[in-house]
Short mmCIF file of C-alpha atoms in Angstrom, two decimals:
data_model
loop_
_atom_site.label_atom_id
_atom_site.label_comp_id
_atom_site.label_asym_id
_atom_site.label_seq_id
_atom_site.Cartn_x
_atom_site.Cartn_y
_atom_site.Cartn_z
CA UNK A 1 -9.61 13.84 29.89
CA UNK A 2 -7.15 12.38 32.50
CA UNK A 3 -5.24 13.51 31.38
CA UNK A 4 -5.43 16.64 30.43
CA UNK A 5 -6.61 17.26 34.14
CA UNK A 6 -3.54 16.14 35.13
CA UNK A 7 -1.68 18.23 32.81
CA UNK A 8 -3.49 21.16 34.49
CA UNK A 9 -2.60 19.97 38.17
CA UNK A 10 0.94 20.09 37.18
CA UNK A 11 0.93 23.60 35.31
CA UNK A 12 -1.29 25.05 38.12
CA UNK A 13 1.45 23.53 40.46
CA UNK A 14 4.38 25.05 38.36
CA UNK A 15 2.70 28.08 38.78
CA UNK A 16 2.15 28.22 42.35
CA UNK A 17 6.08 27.24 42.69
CA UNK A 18 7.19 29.94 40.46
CA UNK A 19 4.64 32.53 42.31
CA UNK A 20 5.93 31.97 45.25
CA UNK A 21 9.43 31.65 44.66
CA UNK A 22 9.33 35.31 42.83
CA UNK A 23 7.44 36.69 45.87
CA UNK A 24 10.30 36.03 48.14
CA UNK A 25 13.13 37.21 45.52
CA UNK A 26 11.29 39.99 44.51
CA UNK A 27 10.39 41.00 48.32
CA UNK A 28 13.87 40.23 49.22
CA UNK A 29 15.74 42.60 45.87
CA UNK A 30 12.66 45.46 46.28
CA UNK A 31 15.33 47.60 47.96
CA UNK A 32 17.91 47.18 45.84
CA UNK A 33 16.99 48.85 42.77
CA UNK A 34 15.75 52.85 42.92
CA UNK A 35 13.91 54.42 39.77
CA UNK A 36 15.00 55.14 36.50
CA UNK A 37 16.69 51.77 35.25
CA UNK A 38 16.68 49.58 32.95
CA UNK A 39 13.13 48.68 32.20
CA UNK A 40 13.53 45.20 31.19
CA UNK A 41 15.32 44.73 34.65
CA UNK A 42 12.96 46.93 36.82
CA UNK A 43 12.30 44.34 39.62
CA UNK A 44 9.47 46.99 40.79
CA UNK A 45 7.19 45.79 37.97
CA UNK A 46 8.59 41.63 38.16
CA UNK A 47 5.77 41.07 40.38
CA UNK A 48 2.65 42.88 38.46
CA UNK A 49 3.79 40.76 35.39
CA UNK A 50 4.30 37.62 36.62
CA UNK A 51 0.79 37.81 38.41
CA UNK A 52 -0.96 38.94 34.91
CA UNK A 53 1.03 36.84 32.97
CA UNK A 54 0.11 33.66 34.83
CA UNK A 55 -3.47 35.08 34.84
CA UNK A 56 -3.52 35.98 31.25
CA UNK A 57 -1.76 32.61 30.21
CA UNK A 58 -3.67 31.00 32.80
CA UNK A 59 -6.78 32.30 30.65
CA UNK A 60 -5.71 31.75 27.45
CA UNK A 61 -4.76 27.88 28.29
CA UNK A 62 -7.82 27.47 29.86
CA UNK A 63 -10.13 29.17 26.77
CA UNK A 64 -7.66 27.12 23.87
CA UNK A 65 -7.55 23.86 25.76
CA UNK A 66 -11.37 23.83 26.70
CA UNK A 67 -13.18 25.71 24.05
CA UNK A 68 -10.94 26.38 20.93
CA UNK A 69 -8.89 23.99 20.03
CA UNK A 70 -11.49 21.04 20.76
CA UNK A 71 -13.71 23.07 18.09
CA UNK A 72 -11.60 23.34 15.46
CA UNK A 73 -10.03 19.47 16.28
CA UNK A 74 -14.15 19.02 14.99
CA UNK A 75 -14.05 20.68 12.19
CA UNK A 76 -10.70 18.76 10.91
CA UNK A 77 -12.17 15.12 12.18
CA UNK A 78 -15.23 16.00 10.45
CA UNK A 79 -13.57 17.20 7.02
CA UNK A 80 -11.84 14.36 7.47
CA UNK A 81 -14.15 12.04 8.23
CA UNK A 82 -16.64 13.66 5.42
CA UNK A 83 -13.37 12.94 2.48
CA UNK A 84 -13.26 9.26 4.15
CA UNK A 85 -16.78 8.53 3.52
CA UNK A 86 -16.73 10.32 0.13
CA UNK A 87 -13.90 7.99 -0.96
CA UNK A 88 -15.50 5.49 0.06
CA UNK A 89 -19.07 5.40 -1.51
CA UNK A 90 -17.03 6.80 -4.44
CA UNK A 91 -15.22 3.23 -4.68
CA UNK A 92 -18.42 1.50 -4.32
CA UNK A 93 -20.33 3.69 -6.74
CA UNK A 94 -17.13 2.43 -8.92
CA UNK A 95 -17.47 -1.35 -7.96
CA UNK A 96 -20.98 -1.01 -8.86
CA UNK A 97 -20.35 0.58 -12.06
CA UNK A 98 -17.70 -2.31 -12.72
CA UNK A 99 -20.56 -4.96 -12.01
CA UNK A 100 -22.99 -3.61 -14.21
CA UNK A 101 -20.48 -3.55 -17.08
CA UNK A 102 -19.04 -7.03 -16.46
CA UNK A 103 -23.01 -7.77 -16.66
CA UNK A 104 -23.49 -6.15 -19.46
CA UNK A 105 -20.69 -7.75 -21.32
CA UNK A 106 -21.91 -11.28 -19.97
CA UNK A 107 -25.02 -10.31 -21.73
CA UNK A 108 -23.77 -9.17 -24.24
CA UNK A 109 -21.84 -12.82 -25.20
CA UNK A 110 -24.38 -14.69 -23.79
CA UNK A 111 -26.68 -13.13 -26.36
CA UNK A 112 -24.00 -13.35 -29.52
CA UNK A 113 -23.56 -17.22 -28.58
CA UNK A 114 -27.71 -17.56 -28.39
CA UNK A 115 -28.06 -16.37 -32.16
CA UNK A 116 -24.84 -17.86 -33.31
CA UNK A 117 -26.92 -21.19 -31.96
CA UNK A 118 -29.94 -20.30 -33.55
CA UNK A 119 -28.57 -19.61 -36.88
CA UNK A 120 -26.71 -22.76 -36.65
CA UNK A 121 -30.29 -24.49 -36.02
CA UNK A 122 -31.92 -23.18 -38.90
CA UNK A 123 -29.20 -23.78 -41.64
CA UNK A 124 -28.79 -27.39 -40.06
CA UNK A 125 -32.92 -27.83 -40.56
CA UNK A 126 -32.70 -26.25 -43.47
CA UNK A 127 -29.99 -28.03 -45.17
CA UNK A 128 -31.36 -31.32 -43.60
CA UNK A 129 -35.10 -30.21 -45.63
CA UNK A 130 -33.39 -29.59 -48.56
CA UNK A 131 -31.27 -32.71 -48.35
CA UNK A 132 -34.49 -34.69 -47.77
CA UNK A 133 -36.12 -32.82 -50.89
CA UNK A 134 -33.06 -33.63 -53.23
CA UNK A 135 -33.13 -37.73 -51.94
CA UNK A 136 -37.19 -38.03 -52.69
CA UNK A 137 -36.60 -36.09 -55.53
CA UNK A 138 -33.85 -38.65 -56.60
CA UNK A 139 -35.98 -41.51 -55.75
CA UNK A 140 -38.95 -40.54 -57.72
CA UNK A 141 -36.56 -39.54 -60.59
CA UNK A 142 -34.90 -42.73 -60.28
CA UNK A 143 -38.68 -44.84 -60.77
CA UNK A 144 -39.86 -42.86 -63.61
CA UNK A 145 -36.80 -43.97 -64.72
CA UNK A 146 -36.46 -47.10 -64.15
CA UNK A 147 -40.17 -47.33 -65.59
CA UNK A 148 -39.38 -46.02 -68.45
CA UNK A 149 -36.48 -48.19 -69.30
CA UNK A 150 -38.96 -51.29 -68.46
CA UNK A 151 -41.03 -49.91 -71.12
CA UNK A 152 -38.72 -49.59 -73.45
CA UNK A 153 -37.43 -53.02 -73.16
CA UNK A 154 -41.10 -54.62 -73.16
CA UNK A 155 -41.13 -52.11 -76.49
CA UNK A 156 -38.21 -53.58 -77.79
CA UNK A 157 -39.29 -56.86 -76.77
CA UNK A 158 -42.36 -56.57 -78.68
CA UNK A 159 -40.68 -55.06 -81.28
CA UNK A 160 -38.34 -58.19 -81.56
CA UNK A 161 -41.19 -60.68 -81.45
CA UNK A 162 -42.74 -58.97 -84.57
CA UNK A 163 -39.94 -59.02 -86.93
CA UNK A 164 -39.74 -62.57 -87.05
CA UNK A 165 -43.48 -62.68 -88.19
CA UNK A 166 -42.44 -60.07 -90.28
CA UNK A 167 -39.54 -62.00 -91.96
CA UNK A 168 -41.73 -64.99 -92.36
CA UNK A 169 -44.29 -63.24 -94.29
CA UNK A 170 -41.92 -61.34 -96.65
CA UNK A 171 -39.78 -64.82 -97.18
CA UNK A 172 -43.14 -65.90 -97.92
CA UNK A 173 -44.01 -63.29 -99.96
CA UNK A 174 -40.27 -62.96 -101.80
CA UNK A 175 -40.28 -67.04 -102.50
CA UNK A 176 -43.70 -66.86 -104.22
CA UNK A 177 -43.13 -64.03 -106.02
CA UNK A 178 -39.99 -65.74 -107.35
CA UNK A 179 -40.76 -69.36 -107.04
CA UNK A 180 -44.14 -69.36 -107.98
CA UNK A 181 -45.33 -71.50 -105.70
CA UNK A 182 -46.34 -70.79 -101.58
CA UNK A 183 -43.96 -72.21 -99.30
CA UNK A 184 -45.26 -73.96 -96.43
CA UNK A 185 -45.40 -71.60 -93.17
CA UNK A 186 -43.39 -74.13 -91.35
CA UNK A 187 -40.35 -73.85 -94.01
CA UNK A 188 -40.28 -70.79 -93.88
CA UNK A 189 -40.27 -70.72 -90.29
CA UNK A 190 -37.65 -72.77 -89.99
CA UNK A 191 -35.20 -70.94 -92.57
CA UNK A 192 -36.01 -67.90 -90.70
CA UNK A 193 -34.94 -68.84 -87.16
CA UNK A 194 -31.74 -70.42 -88.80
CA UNK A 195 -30.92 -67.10 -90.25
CA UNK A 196 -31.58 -65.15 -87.38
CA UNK A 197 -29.67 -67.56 -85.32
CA UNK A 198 -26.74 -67.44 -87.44
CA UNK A 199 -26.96 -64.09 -87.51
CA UNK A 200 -27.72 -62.04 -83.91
CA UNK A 201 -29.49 -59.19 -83.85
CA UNK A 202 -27.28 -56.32 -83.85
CA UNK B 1 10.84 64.05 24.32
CA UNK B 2 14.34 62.78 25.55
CA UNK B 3 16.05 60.44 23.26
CA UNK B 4 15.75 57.66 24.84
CA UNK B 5 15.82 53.91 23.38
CA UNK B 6 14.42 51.87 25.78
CA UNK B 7 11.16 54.64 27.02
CA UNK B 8 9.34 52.07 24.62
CA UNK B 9 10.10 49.22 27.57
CA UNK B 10 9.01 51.36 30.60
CA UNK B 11 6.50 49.22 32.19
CA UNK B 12 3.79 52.13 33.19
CA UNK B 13 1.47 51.10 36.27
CA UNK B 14 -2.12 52.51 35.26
CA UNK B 15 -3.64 51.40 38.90
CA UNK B 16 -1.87 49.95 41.65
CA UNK B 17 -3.98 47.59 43.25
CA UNK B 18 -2.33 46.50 46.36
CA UNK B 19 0.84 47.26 47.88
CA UNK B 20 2.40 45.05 50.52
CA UNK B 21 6.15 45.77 52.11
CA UNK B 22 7.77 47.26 48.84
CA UNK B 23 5.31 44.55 46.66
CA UNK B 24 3.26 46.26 44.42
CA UNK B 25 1.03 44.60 42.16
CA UNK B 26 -0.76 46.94 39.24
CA UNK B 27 -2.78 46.81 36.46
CA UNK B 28 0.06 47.85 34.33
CA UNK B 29 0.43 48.84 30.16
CA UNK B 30 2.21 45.29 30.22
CA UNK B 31 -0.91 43.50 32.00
CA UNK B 32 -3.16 45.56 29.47
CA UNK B 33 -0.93 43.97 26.54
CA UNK B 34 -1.29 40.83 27.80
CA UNK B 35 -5.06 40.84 28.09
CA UNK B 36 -5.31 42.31 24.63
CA UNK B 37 -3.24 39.36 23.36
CA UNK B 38 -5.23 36.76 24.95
CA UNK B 39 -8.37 38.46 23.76
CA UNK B 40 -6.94 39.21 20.16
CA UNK B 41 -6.02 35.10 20.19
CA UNK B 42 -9.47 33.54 21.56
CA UNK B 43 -11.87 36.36 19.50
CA UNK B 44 -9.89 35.45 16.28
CA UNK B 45 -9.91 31.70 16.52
CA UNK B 46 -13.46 31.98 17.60
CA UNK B 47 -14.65 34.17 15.01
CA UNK B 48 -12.81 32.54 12.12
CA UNK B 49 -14.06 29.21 13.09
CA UNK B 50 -17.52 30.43 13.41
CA UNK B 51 -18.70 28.87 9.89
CA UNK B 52 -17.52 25.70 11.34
CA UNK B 53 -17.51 25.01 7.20
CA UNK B 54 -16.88 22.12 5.64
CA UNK B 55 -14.37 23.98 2.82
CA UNK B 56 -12.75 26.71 5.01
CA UNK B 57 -12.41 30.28 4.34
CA UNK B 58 -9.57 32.12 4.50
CA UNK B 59 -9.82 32.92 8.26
CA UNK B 60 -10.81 29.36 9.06
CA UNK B 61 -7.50 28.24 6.92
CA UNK B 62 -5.26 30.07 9.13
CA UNK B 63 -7.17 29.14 11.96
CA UNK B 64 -6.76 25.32 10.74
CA UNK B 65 -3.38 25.62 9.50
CA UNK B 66 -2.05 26.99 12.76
CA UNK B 67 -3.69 24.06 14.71
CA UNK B 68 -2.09 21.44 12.22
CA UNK B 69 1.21 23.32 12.34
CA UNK B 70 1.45 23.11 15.97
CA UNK B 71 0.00 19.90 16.63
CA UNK B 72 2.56 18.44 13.71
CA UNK B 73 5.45 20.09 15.69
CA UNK B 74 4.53 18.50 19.15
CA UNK B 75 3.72 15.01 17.57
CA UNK B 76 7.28 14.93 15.71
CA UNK B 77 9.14 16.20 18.96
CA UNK B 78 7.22 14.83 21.40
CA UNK B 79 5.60 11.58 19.44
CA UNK B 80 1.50 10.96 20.22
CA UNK B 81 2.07 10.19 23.89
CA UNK B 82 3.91 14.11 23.35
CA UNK B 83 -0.38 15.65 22.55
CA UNK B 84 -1.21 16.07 26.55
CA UNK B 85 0.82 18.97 25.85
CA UNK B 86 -0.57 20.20 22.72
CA UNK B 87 -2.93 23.24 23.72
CA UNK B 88 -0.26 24.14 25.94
CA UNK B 89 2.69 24.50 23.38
CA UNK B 90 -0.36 26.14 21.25
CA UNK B 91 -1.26 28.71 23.70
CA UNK B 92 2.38 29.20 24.19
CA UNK B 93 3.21 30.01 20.58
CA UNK B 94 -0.10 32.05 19.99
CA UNK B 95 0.78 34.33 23.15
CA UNK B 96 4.63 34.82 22.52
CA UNK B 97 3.66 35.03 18.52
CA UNK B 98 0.65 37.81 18.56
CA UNK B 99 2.94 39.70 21.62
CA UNK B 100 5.69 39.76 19.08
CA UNK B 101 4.13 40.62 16.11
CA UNK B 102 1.94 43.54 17.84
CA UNK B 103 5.36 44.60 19.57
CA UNK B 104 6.28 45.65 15.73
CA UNK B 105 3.46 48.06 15.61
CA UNK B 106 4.71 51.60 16.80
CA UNK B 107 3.82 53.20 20.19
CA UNK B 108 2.73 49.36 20.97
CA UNK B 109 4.89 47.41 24.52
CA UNK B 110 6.40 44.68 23.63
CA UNK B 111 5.45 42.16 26.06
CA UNK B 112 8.04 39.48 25.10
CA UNK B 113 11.09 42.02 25.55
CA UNK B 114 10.86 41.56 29.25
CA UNK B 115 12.99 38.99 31.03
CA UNK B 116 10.67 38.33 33.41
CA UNK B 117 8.07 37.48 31.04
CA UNK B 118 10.16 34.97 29.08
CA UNK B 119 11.36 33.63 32.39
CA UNK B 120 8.36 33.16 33.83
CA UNK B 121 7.29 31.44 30.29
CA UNK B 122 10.28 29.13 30.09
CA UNK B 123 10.55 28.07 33.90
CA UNK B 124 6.76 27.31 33.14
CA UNK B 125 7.78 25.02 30.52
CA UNK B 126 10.85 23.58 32.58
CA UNK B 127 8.47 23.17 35.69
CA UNK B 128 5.95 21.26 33.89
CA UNK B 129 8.98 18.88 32.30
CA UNK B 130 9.76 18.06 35.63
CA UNK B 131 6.46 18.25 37.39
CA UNK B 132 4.63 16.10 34.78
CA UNK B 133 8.18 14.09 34.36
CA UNK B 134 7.84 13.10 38.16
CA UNK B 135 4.45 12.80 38.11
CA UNK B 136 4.12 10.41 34.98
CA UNK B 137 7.39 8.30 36.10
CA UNK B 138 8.35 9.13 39.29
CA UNK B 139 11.77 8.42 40.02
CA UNK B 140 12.46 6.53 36.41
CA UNK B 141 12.20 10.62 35.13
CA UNK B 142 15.74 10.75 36.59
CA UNK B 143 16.95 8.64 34.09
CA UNK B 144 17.17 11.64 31.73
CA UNK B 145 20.26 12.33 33.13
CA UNK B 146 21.85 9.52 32.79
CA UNK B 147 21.87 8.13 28.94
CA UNK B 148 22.36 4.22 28.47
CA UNK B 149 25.64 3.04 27.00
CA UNK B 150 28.03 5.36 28.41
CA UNK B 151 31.39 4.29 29.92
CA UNK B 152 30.95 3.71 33.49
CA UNK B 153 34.19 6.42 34.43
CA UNK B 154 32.61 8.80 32.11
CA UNK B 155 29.25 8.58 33.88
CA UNK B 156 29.63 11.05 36.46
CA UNK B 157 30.82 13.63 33.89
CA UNK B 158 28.17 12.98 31.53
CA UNK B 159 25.62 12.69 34.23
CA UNK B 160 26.91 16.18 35.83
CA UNK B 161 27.48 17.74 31.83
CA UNK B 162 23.43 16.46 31.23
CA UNK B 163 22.13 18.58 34.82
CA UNK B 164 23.96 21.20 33.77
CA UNK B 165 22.39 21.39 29.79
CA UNK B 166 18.89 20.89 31.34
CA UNK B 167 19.58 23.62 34.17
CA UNK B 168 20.49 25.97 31.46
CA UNK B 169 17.60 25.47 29.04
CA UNK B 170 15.08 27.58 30.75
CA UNK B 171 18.13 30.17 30.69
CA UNK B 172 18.61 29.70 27.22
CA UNK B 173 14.95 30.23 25.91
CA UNK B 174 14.05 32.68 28.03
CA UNK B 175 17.40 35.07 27.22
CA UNK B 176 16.67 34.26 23.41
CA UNK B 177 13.44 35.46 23.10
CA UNK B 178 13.81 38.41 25.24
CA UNK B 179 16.81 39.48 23.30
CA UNK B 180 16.23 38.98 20.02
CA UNK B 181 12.73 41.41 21.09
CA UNK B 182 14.70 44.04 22.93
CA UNK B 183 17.44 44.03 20.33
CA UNK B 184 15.66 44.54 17.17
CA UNK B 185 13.64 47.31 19.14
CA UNK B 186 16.35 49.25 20.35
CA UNK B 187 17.56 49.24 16.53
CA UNK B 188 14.39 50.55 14.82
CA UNK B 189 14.44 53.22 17.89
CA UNK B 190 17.66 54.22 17.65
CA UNK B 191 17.22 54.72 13.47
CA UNK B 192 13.97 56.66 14.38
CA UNK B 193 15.64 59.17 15.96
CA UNK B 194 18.37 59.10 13.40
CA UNK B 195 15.43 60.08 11.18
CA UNK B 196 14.02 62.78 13.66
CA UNK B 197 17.56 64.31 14.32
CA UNK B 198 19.06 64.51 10.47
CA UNK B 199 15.47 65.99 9.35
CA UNK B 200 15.06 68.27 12.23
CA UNK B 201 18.78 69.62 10.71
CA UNK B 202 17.95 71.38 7.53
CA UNK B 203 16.87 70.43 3.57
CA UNK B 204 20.01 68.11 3.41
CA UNK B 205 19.84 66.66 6.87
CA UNK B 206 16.00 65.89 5.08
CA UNK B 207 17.57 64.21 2.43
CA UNK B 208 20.01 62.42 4.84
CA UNK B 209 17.20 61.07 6.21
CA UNK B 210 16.14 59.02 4.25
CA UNK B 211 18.99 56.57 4.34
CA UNK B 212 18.07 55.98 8.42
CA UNK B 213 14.24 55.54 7.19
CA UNK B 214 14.76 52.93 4.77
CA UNK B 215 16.94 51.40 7.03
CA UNK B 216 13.86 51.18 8.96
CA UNK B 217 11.74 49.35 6.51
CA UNK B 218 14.11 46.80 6.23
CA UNK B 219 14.51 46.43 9.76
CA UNK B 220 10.46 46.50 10.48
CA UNK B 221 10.76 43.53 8.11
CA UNK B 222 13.21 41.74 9.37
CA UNK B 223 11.68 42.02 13.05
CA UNK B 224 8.24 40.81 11.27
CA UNK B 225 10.53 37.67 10.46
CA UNK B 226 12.91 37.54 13.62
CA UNK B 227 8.77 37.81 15.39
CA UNK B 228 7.11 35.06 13.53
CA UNK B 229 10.89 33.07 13.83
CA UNK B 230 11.39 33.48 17.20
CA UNK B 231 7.90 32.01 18.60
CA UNK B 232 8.63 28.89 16.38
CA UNK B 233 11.46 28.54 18.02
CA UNK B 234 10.13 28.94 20.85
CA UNK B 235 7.34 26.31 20.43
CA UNK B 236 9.65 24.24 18.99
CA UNK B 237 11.95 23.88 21.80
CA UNK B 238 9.34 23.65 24.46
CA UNK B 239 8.07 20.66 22.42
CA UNK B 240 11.80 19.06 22.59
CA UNK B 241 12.18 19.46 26.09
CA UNK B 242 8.37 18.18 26.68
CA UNK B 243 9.34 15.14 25.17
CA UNK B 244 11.69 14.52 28.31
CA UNK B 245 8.67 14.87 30.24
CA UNK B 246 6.88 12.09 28.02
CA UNK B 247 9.91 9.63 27.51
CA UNK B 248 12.95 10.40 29.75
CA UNK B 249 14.77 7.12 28.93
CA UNK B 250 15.42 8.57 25.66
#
């Protein structure tokens, strides 16, 4: 405001200066010039237009410098200041935007890497249950088993022990049948075992 | 009616309102111009600016775009410090502009096509250079006259070659803008009565005339530019020589 104030002091100055000055040249050249001349250079009227034409610019300076200009100066700050803030909550509205997807993508692997895990869980249990099933499985398989085989050697066993008895009654039998006379149990015996010695079991 | 070019300039005193030793000051047709201009300029801006809207209308655009144009042209020329100045180069373009452009309008006085008016405007502009010049930097404003790395032997030319240029400015603008006004006016006037005398001769005369009357058109047009041209220049200028006001060291 300084300085506008002193802008004014120095055109109200100018303007006294030039007043004056055209006072004494026109006051001085007033003779000169009789009716009828050029218009333009009609000193009679020099003085009647410099007055209203300082007035009238006077007024006009006055009315733009105090009133109009400062008004519409407002309305351009405040466009411009309106656009500013526009841009600017626009740019944050985007940032946010930008955040929520960045969360939503976060999410979005943080979830894929839960299920992968869980998935991964169950088919570990679940191969581990079915590995567990398959080894008891075995290992009762593998008792019946080896039962069985126990039983078939005590079978085989018993099986063995008989045909000795068996081969001492038919030698027996044969040698009476053909010899007429019963061999003693303890010849027998003995040939048998000889026999069976000499010749293994199969 | 006389033909007579230059009736359209003849200042016409409506009431004389004191009259001291051969000084006569009058509300004249020229005074009424000029109060009409000032009031066409303020009621204008005022009413298109009276939305005060945030999108402008079309009033409020031209309203807006004249401030930006004007205030663009002093900051270039004159540089930030340069905006003291700013409503004044603005009121000085509005006035010189609107008295131009209503000068075009016939049976209208053309303000601007007095010397005395564009004198009084460019010694205003001249006086304030120097008035704010002094004012701002005292004796340092002198410096304006003398520019830094010349020869010392070729100082007092340049020095006497730089009064002389800024002596001559005020001369300059003032005689440009008066002339290029009283010029075009005295052209459209003196086709006018080219017009009035060929028809006033006959059917072919009537005919004839209408060579003179286009003429006219294209003239009106031309002035329409030469107005709008010659207040930029105007502003323009008065925001180059501000600027030795602002910074005088160059």
């Amino acid at each position: 405001m300084t300085k506008i104030s002193k802008l004014t002091l120095s055109v109200a100055l100018n303007a006294c200066v030039l007043l004056g000055s055209t006072v004494l040249a026109v006051a001085a050249g007033a003779d000169g010039h009789g009716e009828g001349g050029f218009p333009p250079f009609d000193v009679r009227h020099f003085f009647s237009q410099i007055v209203w034409l300082l007035l009238t610019f006077g007024a006009l300076y006055f009315l733009m410098s105090r009133v109009t200009l400062p008004r519409i100066g407002r309305i351009l700050e405040e466009r411009h200041d309106r656009i500013a803030r526009d841009l600017e909550e626009a740019s944050q509205r985007r940032a946010e935007s930008e955040a929520a997807q960045a969360a939503y993508e976060k999410a979005l692997v943080e979830a894929r890497g839960k299920a992968n895990t869980i998935a991964g869980e169950a088919r570990n249990r679940l191969s581990a249950e079915s590995e567990t099933n398959r080894k008891s499985l075995e290992a009762t398989l593998a008792t019946r088993l080896e039962e069985a085989e126990r039983r078939i050697e005590a079978t085989k066993t018993q099986a063995l022990s008989h045909v000795r008895g068996i081969a001492v009654d038919t030698a027996q039998a044969i040698v009476s049948a053909l010899v007429g006379t019963q061999p003693s149990t303890g010849d027998v015996e003995g040939a048998v075992d000889k026999a069976l010695a000499a010749k293994p079991a199969a | 009616m006389t033909i007579d070019p230059i009736h359209q300039f003849q200042v016409q005193r409506y009431v004389e309102l004191l009259h001291v030793s051969g000084v006569s000051f009058s509300f004249t047709n020229s005074a009424a111009f000029m109060v009409g201009i000032v009031a066409i300029i303020f009621f204008f801006l005022t009413f298109a600016t009276r939305g005060r809207t945030l999108v402008p209308g079309r009033m409020q655009s031209v309203a807006e775009m004249s401030y930006e144009f004007i205030a663009k042209m002093v900051r270039d020329s004159a540089g930030t410090q340069g905006m003291v100045f700013f409503p004044f180069v603005f009121s000085l373009f509005m006035f010189v502009f609107v008295a131009n452009v209503i000068g075009i309008i016939p049976y209208t006085f053309t303000v601007t096509a007095h010397i005395v008016v564009t004198a009084v405007l460019a010694l205003l502009v001249m006086g304030t250079v120097v008035v704010y010049g002094f004012f701002k930097h005292g004796t340092h404003f002198l410096k304006l006259f003398v520019p830094s790395g010349v020869p010392s032997f070729l100082l007092p030319f340049i020095v006497v070659i730089e009064v002389v240029s800024f002596l001559s400015r005020p001369i300059s603008l003032s005689l440009r803008l008066f002339a290029n006004m009283l010029a075009g006016h005295i052209a459209l006037k003196v086709f006018a009565f080219f017009v009035v005398g060929l028809a006033s001769a006959g059917v072919a005369g009537m005919f004839g005339a209408v060579l003179p009357f286009a003429m006219i058109v294209a003239l009106t047009a031309m002035e329409v530019l030469v107005a709008i041209l010659q207040a930029y220049v105007f502003a323009v200028l008065t925001s180059i020589y501000l600027n030795d006001a602002v910074h005088p060291g160059h």
